[in-house]
N, CA, C and O atoms as a Tinker XYZ file with bonds, in Angstrom:
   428  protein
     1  N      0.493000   28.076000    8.790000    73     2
     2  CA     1.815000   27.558000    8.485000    64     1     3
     3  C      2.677000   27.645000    9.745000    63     2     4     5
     4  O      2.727000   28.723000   10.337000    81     3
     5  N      3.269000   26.729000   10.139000    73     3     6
     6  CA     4.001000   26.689000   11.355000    64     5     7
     7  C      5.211000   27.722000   11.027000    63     6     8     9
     8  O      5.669000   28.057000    9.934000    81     7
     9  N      5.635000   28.181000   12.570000    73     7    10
    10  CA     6.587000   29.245000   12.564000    64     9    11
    11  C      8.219000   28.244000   11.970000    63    10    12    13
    12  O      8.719000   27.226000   12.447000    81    11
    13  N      8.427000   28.661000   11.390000    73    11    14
    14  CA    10.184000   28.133000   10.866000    64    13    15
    15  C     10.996000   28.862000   11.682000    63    14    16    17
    16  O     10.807000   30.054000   11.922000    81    15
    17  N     12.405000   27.831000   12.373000    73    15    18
    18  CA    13.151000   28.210000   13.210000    64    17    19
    19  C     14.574000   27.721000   12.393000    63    18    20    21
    20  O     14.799000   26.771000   11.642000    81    19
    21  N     15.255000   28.623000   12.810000    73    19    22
    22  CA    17.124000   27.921000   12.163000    64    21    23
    23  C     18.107000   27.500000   13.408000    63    22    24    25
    24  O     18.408000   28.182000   14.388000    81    23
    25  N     18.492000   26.237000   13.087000    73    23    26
    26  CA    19.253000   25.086000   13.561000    64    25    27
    27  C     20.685000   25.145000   13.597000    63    26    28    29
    28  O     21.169000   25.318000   12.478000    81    27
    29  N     21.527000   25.053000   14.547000    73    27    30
    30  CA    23.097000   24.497000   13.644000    64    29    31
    31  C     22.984000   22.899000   14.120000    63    30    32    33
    32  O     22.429000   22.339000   15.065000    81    31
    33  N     23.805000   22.440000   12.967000    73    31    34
    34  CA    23.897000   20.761000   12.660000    64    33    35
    35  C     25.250000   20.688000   12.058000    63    34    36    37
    36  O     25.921000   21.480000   11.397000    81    35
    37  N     25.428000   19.537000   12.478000    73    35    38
    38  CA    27.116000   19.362000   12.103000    64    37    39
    39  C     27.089000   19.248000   10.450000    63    38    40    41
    40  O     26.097000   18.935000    9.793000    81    39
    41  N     28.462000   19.588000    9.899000    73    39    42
    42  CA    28.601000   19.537000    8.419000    64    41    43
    43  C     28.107000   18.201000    7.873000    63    42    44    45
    44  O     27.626000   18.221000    6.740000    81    43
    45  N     28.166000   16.990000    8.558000    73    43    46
    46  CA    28.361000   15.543000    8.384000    64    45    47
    47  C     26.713000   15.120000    8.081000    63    46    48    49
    48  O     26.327000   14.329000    7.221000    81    47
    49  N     26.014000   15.759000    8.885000    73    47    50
    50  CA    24.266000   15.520000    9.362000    64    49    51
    51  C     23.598000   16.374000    7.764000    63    50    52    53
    52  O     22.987000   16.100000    6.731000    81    51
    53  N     24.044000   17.190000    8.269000    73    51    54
    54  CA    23.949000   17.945000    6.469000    64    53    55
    55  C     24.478000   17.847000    5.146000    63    54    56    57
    56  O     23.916000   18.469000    4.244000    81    55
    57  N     25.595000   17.072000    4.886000    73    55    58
    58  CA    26.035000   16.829000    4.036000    64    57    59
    59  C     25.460000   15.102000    3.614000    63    58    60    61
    60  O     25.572000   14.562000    2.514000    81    59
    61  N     24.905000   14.574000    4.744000    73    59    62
    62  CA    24.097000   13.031000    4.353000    64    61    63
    63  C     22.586000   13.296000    4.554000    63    62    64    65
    64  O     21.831000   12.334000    4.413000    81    63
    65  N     22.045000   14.562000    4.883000    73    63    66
    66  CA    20.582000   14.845000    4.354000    64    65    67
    67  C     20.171000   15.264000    2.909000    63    66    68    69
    68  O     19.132000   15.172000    2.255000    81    67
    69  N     22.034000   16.011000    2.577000    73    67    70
    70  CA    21.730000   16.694000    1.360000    64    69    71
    71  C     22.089000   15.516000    0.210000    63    70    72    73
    72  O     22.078000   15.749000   -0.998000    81    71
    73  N     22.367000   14.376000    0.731000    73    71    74
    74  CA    22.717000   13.135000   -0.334000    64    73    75
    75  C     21.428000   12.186000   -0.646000    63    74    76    77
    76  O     21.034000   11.515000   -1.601000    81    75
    77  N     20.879000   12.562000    0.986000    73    75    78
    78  CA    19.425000   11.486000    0.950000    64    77    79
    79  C     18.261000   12.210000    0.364000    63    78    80    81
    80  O     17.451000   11.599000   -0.332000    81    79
    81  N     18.118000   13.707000    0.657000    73    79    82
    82  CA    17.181000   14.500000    0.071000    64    81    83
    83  C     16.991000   14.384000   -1.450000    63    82    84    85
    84  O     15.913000   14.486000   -2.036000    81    83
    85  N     18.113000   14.169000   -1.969000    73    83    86
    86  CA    17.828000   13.883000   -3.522000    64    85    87
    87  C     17.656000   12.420000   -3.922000    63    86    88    89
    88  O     16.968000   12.304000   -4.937000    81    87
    89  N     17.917000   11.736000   -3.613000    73    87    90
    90  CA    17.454000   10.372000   -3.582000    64    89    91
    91  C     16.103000   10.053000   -3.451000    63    90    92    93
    92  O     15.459000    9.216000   -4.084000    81    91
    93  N     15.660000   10.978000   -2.364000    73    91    94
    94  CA    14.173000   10.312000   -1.745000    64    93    95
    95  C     12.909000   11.992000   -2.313000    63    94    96    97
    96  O     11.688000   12.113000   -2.213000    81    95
    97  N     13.823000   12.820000   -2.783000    73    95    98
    98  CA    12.947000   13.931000   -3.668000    64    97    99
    99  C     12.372000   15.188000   -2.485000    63    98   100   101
   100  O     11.435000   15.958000   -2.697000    81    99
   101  N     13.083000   15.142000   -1.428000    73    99   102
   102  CA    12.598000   15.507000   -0.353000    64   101   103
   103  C     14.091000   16.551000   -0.231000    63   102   104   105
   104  O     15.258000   16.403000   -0.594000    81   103
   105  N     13.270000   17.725000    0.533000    73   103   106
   106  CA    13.889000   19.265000    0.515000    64   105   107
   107  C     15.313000   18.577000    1.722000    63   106   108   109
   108  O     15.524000   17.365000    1.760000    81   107
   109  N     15.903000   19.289000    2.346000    73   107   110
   110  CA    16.932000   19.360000    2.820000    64   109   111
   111  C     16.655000   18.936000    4.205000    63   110   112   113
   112  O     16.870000   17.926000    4.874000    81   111
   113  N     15.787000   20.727000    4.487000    73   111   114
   114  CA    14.532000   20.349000    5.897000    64   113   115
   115  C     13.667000   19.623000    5.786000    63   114   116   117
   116  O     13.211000   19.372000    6.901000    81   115
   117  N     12.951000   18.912000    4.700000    73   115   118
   118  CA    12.081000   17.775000    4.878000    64   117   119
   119  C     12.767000   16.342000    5.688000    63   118   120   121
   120  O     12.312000   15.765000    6.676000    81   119
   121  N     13.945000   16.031000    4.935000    73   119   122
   122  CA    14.545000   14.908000    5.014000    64   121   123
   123  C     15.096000   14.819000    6.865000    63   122   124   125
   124  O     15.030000   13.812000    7.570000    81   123
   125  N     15.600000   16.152000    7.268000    73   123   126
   126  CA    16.032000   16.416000    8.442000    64   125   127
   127  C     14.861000   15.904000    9.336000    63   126   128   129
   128  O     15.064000   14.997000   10.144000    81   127
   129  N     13.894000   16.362000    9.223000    73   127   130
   130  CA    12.376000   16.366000    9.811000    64   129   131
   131  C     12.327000   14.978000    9.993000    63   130   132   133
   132  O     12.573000   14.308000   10.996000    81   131
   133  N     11.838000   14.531000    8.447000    73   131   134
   134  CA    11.477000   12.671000    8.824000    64   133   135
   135  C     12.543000   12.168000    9.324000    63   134   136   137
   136  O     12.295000   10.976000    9.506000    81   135
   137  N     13.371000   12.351000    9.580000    73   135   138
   138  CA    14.953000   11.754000   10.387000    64   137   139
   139  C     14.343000   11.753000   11.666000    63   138   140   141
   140  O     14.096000   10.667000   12.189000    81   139
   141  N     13.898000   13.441000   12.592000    73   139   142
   142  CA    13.364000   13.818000   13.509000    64   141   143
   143  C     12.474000   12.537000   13.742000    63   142   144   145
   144  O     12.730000   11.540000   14.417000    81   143
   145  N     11.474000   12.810000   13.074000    73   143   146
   146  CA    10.018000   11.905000   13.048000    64   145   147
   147  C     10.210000   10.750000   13.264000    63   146   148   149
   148  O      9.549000   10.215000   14.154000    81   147
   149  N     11.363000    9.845000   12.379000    73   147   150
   150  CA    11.834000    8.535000   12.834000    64   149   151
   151  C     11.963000    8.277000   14.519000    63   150   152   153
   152  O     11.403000    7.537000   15.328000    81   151
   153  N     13.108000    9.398000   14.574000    73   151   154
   154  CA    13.963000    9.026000   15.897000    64   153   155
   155  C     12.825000    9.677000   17.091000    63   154   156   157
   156  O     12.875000    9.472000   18.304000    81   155
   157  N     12.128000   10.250000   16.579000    73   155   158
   158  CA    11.073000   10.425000   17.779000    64   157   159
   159  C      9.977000    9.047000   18.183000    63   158   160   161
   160  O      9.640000    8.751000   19.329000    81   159
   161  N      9.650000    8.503000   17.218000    73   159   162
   162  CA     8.662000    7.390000   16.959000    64   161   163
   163  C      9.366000    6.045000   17.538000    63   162   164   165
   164  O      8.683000    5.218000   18.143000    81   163
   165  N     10.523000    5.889000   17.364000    73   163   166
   166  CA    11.656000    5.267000   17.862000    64   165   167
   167  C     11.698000    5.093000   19.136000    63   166   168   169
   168  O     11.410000    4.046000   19.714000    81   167
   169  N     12.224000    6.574000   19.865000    73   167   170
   170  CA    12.072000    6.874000   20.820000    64   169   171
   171  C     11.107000    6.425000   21.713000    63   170   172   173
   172  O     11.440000    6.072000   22.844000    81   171
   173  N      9.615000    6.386000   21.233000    73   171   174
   174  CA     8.495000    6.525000   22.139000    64   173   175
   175  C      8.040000    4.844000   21.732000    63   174   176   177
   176  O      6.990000    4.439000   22.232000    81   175
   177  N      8.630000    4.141000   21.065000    73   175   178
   178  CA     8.078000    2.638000   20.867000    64   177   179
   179  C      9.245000    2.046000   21.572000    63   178   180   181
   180  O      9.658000    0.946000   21.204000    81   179
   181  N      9.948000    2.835000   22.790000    73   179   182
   182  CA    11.104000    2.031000   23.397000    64   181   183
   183  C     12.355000    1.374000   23.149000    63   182   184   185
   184  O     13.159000    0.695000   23.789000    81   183
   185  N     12.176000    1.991000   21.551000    73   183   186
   186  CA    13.830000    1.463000   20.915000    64   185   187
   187  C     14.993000    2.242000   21.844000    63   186   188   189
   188  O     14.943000    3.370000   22.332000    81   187
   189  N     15.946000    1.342000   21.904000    73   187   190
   190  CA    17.315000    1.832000   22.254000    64   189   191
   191  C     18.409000    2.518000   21.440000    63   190   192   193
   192  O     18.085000    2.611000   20.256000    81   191
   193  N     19.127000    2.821000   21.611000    73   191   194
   194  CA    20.575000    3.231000   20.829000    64   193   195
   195  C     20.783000    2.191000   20.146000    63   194   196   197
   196  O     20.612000    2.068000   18.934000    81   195
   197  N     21.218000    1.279000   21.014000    73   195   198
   198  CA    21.709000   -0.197000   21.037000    64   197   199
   199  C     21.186000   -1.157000   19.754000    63   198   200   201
   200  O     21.641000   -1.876000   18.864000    81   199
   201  N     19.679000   -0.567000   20.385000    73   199   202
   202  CA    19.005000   -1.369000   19.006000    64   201   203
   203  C     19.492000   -1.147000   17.544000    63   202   204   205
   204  O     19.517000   -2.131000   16.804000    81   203
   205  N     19.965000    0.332000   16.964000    73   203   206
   206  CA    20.306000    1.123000   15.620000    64   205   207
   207  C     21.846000    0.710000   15.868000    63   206   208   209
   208  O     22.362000    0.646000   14.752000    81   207
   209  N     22.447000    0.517000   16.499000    73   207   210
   210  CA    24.069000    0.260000   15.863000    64   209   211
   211  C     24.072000   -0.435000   15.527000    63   210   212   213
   212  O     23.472000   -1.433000   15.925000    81   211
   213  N     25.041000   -0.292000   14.184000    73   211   214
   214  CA    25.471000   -1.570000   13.579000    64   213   215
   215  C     24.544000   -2.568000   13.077000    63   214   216   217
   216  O     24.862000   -3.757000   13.037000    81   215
   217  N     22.949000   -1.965000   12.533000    73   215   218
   218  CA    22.225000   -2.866000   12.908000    64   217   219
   219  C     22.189000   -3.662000   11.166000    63   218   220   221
   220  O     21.595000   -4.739000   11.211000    81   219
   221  N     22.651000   -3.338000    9.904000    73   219   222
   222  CA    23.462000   -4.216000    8.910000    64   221   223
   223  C     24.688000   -3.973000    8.774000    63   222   224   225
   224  O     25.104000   -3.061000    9.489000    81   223
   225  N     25.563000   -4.562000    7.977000    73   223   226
   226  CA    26.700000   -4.336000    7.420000    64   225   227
   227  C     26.735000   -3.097000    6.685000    63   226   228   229
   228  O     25.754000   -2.559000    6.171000    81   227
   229  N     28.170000   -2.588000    6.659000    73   227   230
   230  CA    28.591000   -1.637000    5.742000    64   229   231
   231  C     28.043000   -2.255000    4.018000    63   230   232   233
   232  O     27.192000   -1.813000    3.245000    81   231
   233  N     28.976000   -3.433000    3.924000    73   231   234
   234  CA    28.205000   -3.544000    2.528000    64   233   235
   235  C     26.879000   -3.675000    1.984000    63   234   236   237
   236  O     26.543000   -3.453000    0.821000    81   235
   237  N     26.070000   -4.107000    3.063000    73   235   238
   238  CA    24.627000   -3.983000    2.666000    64   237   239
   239  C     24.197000   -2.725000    2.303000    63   238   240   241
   240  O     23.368000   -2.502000    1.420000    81   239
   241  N     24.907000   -1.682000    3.162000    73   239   242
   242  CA    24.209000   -0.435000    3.378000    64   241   243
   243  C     24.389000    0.027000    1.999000    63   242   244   245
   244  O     23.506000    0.375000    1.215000    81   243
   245  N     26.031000   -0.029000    1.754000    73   243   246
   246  CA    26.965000    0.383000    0.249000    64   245   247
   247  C     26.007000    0.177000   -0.877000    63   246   248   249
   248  O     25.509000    1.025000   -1.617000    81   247
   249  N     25.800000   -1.497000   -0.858000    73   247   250
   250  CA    24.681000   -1.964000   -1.697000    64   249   251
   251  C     23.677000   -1.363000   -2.083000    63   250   252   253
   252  O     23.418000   -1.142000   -3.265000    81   251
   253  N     22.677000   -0.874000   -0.662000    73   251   254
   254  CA    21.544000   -0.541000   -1.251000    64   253   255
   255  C     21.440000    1.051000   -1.454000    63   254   256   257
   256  O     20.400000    1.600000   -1.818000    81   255
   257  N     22.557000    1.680000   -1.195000    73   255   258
   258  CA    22.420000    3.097000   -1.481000    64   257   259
   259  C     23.035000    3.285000   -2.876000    63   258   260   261
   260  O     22.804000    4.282000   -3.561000    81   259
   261  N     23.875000    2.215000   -3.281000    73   259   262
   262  CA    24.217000    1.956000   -5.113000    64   261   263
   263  C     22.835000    1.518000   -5.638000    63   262   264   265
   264  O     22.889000    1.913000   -6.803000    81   263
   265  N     21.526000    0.889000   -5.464000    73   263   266
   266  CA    20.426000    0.459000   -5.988000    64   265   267
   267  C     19.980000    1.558000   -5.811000    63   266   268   269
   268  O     19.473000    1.735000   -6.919000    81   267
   269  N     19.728000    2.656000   -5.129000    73   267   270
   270  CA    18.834000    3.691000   -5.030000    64   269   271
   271  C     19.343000    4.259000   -6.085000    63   270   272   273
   272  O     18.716000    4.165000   -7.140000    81   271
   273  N     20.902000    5.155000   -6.037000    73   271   274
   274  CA    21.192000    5.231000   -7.117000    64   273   275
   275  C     21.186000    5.164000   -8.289000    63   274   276   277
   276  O     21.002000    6.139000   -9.017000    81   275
   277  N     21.360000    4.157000   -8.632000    73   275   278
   278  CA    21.490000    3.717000  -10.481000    64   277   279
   279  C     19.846000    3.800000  -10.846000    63   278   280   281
   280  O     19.475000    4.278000  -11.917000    81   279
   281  N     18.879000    3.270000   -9.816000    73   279   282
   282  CA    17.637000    3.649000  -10.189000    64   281   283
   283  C     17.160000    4.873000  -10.240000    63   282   284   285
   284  O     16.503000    5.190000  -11.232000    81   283
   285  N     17.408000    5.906000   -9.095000    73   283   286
   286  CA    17.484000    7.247000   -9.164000    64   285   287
   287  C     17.785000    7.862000  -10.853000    63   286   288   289
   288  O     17.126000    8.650000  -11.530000    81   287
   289  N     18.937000    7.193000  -11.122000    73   287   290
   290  CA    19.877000    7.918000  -12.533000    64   289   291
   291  C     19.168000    7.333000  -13.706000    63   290   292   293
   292  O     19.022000    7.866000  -14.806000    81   291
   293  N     18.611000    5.786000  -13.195000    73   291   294
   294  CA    17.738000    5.576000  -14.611000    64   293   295
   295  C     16.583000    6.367000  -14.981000    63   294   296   297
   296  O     16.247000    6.728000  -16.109000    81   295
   297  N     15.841000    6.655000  -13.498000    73   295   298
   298  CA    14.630000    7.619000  -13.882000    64   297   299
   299  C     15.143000    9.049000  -14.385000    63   298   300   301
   300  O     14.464000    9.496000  -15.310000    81   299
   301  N     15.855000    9.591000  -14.103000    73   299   302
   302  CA    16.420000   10.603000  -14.346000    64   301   303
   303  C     16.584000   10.463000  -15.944000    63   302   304   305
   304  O     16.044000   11.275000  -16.695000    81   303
   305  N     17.310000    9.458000  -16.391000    73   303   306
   306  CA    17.815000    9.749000  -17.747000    64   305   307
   307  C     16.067000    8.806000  -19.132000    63   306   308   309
   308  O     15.868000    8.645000  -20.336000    81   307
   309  N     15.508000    8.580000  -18.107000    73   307   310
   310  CA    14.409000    8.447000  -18.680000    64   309   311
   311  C     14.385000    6.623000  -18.869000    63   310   312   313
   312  O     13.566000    6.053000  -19.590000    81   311
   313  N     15.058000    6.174000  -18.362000    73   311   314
   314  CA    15.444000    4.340000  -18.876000    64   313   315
   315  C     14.088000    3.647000  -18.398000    63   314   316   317
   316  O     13.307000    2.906000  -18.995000    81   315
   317  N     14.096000    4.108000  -17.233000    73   315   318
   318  CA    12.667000    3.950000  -15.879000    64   317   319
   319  C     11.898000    4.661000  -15.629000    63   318   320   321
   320  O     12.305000    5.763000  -15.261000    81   319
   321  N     10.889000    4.511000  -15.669000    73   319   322
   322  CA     9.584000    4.965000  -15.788000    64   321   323
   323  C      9.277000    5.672000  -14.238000    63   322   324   325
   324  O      9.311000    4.617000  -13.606000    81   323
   325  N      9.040000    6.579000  -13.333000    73   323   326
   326  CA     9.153000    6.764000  -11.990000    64   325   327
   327  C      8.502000    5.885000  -10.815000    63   326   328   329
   328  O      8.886000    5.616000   -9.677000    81   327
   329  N      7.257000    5.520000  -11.621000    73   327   330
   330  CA     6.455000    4.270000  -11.266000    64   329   331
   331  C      7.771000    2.723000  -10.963000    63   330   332   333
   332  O      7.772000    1.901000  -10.048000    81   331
   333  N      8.719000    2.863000  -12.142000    73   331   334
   334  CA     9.397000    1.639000  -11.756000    64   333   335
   335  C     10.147000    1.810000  -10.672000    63   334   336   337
   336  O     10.869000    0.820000  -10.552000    81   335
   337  N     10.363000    2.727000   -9.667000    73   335   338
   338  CA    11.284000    2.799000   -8.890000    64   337   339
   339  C     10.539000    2.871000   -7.429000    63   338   340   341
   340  O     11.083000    2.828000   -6.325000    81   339
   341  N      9.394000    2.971000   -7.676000    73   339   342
   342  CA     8.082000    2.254000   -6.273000    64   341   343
   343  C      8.719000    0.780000   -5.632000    63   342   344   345
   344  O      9.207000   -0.116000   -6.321000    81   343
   345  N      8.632000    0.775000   -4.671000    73   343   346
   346  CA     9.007000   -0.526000   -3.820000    64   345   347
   347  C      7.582000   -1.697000   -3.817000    63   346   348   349
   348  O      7.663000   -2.877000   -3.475000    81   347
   349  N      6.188000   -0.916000   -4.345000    73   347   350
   350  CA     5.114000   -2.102000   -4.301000    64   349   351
   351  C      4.556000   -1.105000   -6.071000    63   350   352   353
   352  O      4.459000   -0.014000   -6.633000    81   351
   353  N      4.337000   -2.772000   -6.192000    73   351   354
   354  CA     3.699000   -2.246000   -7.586000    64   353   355
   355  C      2.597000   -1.492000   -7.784000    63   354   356   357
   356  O      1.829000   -1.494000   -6.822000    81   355
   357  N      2.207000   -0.729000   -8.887000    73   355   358
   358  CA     0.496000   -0.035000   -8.508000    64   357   359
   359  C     -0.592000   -1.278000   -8.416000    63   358   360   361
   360  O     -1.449000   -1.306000   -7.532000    81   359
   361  N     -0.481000   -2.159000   -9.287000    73   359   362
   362  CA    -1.584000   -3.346000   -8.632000    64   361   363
   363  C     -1.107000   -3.758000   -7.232000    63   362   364   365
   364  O     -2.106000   -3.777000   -6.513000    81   363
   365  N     -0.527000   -3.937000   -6.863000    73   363   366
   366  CA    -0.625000   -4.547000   -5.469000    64   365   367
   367  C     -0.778000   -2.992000   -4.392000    63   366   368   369
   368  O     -1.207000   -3.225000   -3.262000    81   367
   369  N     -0.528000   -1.856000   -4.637000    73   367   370
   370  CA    -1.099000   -0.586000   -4.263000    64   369   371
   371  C     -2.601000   -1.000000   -4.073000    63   370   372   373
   372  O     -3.221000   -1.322000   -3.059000    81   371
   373  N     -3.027000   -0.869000   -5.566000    73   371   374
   374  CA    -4.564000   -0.830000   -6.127000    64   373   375
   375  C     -5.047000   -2.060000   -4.836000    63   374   376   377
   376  O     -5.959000   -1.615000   -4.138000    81   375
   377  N     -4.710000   -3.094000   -4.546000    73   375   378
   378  CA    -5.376000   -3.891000   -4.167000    64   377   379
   379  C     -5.501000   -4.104000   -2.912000    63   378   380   381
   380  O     -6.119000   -5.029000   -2.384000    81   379
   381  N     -4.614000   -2.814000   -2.142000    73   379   382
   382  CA    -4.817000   -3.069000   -1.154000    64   381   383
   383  C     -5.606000   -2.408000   -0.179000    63   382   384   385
   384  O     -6.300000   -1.502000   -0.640000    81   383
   385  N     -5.720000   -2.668000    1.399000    73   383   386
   386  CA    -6.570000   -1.666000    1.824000    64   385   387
   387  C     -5.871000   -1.272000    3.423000    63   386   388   389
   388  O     -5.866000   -1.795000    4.537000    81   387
   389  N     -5.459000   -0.369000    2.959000    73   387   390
   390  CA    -4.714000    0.519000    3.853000    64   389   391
   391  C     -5.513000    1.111000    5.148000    63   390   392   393
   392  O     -6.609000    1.671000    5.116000    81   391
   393  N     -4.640000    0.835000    6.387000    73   391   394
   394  CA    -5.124000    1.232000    7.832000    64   393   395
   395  C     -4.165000    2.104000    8.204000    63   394   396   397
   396  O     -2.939000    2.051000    8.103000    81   395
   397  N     -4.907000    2.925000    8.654000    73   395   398
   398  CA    -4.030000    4.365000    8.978000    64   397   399
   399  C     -3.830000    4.130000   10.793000    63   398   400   401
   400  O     -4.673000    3.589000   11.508000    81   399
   401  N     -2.975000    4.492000   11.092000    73   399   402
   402  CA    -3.022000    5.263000   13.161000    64   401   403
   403  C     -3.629000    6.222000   12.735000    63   402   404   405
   404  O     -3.527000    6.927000   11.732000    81   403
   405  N     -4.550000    6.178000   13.950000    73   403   406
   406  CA    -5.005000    7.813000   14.900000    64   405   407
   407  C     -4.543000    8.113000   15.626000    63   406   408   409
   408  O     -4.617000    9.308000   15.910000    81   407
   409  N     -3.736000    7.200000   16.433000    73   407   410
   410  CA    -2.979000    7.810000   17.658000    64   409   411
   411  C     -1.836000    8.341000   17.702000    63   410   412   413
   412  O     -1.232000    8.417000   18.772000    81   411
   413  N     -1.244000    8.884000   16.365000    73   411   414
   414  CA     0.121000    9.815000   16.863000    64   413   415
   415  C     -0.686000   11.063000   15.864000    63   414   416   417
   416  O     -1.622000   11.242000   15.084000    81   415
   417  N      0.526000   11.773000   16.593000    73   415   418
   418  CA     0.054000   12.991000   15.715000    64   417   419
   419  C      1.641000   14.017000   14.992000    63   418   420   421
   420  O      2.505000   14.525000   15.706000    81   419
   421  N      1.616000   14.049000   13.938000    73   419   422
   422  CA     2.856000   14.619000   13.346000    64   421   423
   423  C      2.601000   15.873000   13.193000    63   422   424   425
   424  O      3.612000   16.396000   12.724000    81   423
   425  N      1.496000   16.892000   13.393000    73   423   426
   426  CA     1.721000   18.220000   13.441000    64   425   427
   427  C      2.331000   18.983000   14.540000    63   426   428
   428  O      2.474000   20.202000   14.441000    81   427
């Protein structure tokens, strides 16, 4: 098990991990991590700053964090099934055939 280390992070970084962590079912430090993982992968495929600003609208964003939402709250209250809140259906899962990288490594 890797050694665990403690961080300071602004209230702001933590208070929108601790909004996304429940959304996406992922711990506090998980969500922080794949943030990490993004912006590292990012990083090393030559994206810029430049590239991430501004890169939709506020209302899109508004939008789709109200769709996570209400779907979030439907599974929650049982309306939706957890399966319904998958972005690919299980048949089109089932049917497909998935290629993994070897060349990075996330440990």
């Amino acid at each position: 098990m890797p050694h665990m280390k403690s961080i300071r992070i602004s209230d702001e970084v933590y208070d929108a991990a601790l909004d996304e962590s429940g959304l996406s079912n992922r711990s506090i430090a998980k969500q922080i991590e794949y943030w990490v993982r993004l912006g590292m992968n990012a990083d090393k495929a030559g994206l810029s700053r430049e590239s991430f600003e501004n890169p939709v609208s506020a209302d899109l964003m508004a939008a789709e964090a109200q769709r996570r939402q209400t779907t979030f709250d439907a599974v929650n209250s049982g309306q939706l099934g957890v399966t319904d809140s998958y972005m690919f259906s299980l048949s089109m899962v089932k049917a497909s055939k998935p290629h993994f990288r070897t060349d990075i490594d996330f440990d």
